[in-house]
Short mmCIF file of C-alpha atoms and ligand atoms in Angstrom, two decimals:
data_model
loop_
_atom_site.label_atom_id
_atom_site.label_comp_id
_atom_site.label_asym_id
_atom_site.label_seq_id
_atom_site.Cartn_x
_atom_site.Cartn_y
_atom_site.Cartn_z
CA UNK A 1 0.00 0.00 0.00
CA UNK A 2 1.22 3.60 -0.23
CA UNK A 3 0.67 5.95 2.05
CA UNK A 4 0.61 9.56 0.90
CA UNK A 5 2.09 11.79 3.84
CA UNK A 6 0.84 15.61 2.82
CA UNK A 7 3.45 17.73 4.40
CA UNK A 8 5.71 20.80 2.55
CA UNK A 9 8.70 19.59 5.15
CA UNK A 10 10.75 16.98 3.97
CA UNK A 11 11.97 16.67 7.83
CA UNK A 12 9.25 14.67 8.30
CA UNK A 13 8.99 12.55 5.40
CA UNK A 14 12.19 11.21 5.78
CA UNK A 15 11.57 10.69 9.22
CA UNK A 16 8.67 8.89 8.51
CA UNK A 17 9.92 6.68 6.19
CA UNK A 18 12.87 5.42 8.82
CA UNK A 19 9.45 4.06 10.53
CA UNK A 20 7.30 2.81 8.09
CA UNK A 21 7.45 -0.48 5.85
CA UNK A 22 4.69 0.61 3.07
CA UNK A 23 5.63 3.21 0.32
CA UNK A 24 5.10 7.13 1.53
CA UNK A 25 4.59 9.01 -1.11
CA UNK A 26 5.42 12.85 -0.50
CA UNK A 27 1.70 15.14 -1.48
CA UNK A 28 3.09 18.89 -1.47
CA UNK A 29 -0.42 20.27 -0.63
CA UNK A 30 -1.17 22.46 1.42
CA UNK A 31 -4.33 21.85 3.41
CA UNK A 32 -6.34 24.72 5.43
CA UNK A 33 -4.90 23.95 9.16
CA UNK A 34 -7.93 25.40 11.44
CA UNK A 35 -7.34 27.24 14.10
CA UNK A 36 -7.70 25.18 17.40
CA UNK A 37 -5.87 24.63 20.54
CA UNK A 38 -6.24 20.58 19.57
CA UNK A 39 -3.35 18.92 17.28
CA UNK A 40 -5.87 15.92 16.46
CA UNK A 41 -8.50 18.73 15.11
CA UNK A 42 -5.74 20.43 12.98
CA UNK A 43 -4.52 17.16 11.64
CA UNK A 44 -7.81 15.74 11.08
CA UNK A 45 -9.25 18.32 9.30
CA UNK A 46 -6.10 18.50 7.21
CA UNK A 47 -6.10 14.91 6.48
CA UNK A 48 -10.00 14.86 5.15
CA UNK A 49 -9.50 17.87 2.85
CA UNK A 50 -6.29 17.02 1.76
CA UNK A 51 -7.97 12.96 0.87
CA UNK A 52 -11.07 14.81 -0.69
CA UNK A 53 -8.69 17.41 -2.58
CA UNK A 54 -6.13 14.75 -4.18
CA UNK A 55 -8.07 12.50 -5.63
CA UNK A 56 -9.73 10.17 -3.06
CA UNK A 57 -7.37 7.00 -4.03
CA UNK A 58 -4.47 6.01 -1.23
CA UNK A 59 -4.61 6.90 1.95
CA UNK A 60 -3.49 10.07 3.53
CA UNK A 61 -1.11 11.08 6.63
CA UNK A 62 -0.97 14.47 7.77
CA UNK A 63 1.28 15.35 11.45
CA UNK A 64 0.80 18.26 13.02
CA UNK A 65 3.12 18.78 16.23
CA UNK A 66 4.16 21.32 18.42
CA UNK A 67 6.25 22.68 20.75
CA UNK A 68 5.03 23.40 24.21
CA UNK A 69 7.15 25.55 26.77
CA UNK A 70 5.87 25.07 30.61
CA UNK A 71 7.11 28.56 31.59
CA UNK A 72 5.07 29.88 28.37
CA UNK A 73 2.10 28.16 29.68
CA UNK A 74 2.23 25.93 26.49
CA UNK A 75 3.38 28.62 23.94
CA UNK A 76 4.27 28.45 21.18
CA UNK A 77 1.83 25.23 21.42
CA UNK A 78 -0.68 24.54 18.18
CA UNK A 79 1.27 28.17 16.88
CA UNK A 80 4.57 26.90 16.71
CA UNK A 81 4.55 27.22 13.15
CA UNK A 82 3.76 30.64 12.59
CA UNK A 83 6.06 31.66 15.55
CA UNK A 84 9.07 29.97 13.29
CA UNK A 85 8.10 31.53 10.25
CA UNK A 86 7.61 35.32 12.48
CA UNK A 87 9.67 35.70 15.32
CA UNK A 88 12.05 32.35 14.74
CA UNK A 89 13.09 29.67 16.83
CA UNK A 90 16.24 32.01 18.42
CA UNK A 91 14.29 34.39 19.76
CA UNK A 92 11.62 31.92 20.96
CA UNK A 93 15.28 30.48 23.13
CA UNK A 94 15.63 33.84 23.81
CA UNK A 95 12.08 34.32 25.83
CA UNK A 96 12.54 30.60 27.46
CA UNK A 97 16.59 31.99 28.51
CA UNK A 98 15.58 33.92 31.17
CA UNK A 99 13.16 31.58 33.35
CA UNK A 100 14.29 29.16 36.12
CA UNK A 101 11.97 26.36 34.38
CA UNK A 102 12.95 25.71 30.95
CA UNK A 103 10.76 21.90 30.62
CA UNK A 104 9.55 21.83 27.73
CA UNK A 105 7.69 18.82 25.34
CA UNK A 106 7.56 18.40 21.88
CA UNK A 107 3.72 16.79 21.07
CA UNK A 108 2.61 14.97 17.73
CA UNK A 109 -0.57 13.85 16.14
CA UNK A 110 -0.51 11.84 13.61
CA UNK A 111 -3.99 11.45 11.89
CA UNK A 112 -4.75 8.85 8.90
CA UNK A 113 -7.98 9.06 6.58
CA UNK A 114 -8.70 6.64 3.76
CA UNK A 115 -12.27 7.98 3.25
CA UNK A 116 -14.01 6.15 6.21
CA UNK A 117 -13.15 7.18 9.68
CA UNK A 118 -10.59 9.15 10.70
CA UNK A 119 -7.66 7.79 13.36
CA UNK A 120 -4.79 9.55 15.23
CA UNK A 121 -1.99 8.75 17.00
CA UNK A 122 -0.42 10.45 19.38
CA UNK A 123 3.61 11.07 20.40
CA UNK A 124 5.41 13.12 23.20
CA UNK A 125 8.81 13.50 24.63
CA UNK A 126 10.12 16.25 27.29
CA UNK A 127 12.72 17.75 27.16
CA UNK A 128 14.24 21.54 28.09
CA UNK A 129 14.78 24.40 26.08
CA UNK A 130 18.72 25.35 25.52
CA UNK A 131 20.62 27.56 23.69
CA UNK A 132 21.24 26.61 20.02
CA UNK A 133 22.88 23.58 19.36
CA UNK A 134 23.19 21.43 15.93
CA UNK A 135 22.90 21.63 12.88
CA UNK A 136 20.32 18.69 12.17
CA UNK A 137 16.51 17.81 11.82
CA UNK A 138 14.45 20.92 11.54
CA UNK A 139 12.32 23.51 13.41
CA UNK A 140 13.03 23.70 16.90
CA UNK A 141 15.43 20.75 16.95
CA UNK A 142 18.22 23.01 18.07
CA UNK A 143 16.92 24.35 20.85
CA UNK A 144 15.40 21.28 21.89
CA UNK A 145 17.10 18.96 24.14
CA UNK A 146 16.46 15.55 25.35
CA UNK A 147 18.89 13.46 27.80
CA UNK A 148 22.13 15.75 27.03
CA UNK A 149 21.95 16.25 23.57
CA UNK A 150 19.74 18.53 21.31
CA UNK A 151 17.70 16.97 18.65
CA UNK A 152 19.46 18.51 16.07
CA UNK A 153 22.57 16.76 17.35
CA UNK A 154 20.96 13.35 16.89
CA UNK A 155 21.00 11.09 13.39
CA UNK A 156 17.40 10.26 11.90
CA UNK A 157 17.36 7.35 14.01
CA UNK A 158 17.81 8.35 16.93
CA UNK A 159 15.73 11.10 17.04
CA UNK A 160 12.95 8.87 15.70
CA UNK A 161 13.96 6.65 18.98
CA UNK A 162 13.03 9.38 21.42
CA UNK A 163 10.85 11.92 19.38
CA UNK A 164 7.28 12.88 19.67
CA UNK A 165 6.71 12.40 15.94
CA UNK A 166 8.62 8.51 16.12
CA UNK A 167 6.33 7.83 19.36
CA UNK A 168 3.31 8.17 17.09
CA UNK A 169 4.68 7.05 13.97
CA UNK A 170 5.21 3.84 16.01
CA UNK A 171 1.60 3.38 17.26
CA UNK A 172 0.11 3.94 13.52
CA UNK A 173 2.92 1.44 12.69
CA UNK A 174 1.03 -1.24 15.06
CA UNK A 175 -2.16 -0.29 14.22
CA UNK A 176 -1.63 -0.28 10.61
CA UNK A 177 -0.03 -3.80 10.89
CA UNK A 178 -2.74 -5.41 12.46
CA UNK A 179 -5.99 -3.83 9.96
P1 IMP B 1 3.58 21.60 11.79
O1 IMP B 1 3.20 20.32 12.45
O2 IMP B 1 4.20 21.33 10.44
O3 IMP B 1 2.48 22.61 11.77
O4 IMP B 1 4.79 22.15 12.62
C1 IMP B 1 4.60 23.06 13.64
C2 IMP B 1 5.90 23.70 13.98
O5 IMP B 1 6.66 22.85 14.80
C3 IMP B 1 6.80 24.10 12.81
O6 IMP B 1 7.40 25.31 13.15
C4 IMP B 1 7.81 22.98 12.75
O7 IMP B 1 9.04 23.42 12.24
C5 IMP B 1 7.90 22.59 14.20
N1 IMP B 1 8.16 21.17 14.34
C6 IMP B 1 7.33 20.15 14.00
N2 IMP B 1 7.92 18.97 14.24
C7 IMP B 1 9.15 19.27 14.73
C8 IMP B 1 10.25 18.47 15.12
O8 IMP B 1 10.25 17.24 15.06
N3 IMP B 1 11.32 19.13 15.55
C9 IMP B 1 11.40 20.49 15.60
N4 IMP B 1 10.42 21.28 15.24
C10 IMP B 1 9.30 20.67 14.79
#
């Protein structure tokens, strides 16, 4: 089977396909993502538009994930995206630098529609925020660390080991092997 992941980041495609044994087919569109404080809602929505707007034949994965800063209660949260794109992951360190908490978590939904009913899957890992480290993955990945070493420090592999997006990549994994 192939599994068409609609994402524009090639981050997570290749991180995906570390996890997954069918074909995953890249779809570069870019689906409506509503705004909600919920991941699952995002990526659910995303996934049925994105299946209804690209031709209703394989499946379709969309992720949405996010980065969630305890001393931010939760920012930047279900907005992490446009807070990259407008103020940029620095000067998101740069907010985080001066509190005495810096626990943070990276979440993950990953939500699957093949035209019946929609599943998701969900990932997490803590971590803390730090100054910039790395120059791999994407996003936050450098200012994110997890036991001693950023995840922009840490090959494909491992970071699918430990990461959000690999936790929930591993439960549609299961779930896909046994339907
Ligand atoms: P989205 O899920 O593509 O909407 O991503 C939300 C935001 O979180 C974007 O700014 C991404 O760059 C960032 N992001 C998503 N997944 C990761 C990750 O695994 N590491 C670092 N940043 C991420």
């Amino acid at each position: 089977m192939t599994i068409r992941f609609v994402t524009s980041n090639e981050g997570k495609v290749r991180e995906a396909r570390e996890y997954l044994t069918d074909d995953v087919e890249q779809i570069d569109y870019d689906y409506t993502e509503i705004q909600s404080d919920d991941l699952a809602e995002i990526a659910v929505a995303g996934a049925k538009e994105a299946f209804e707007e690209t031709g209703r034949d394989d499946p379709v994965l969309v992720d949405d994930a996010g980065l969630f800063v305890d001393a931010l209660g939760g920012f930047p949260g279900p907005y992490s995206s446009y807070a990259e794109d407008t103020v940029g992951v620095e000067r998101v360190w740069n907010l985080v630098e001066q509190e005495e908490n810096r626990r943070a978590k990276f979440r993950c939904v990953v939500a699957y529609y093949d035209g019946d009913e929609a599943r998701t899957f969900e990932g997490a890992v803590p971590g803390r925020i730090v100054a910039p480290r790395g120059d791999g993955g994407f996003g936050y990945d450098p200012i994110f660390e997890h036991e001693g070493a950023t995840m922009a420090e840490m090959s494909t592999e491992r970071k699918n080991a430990v990461s959000h997006r690999g936790r929930a990549l591993a439960k549609f994994a299961d779930w896909l092997a046994e339907n």
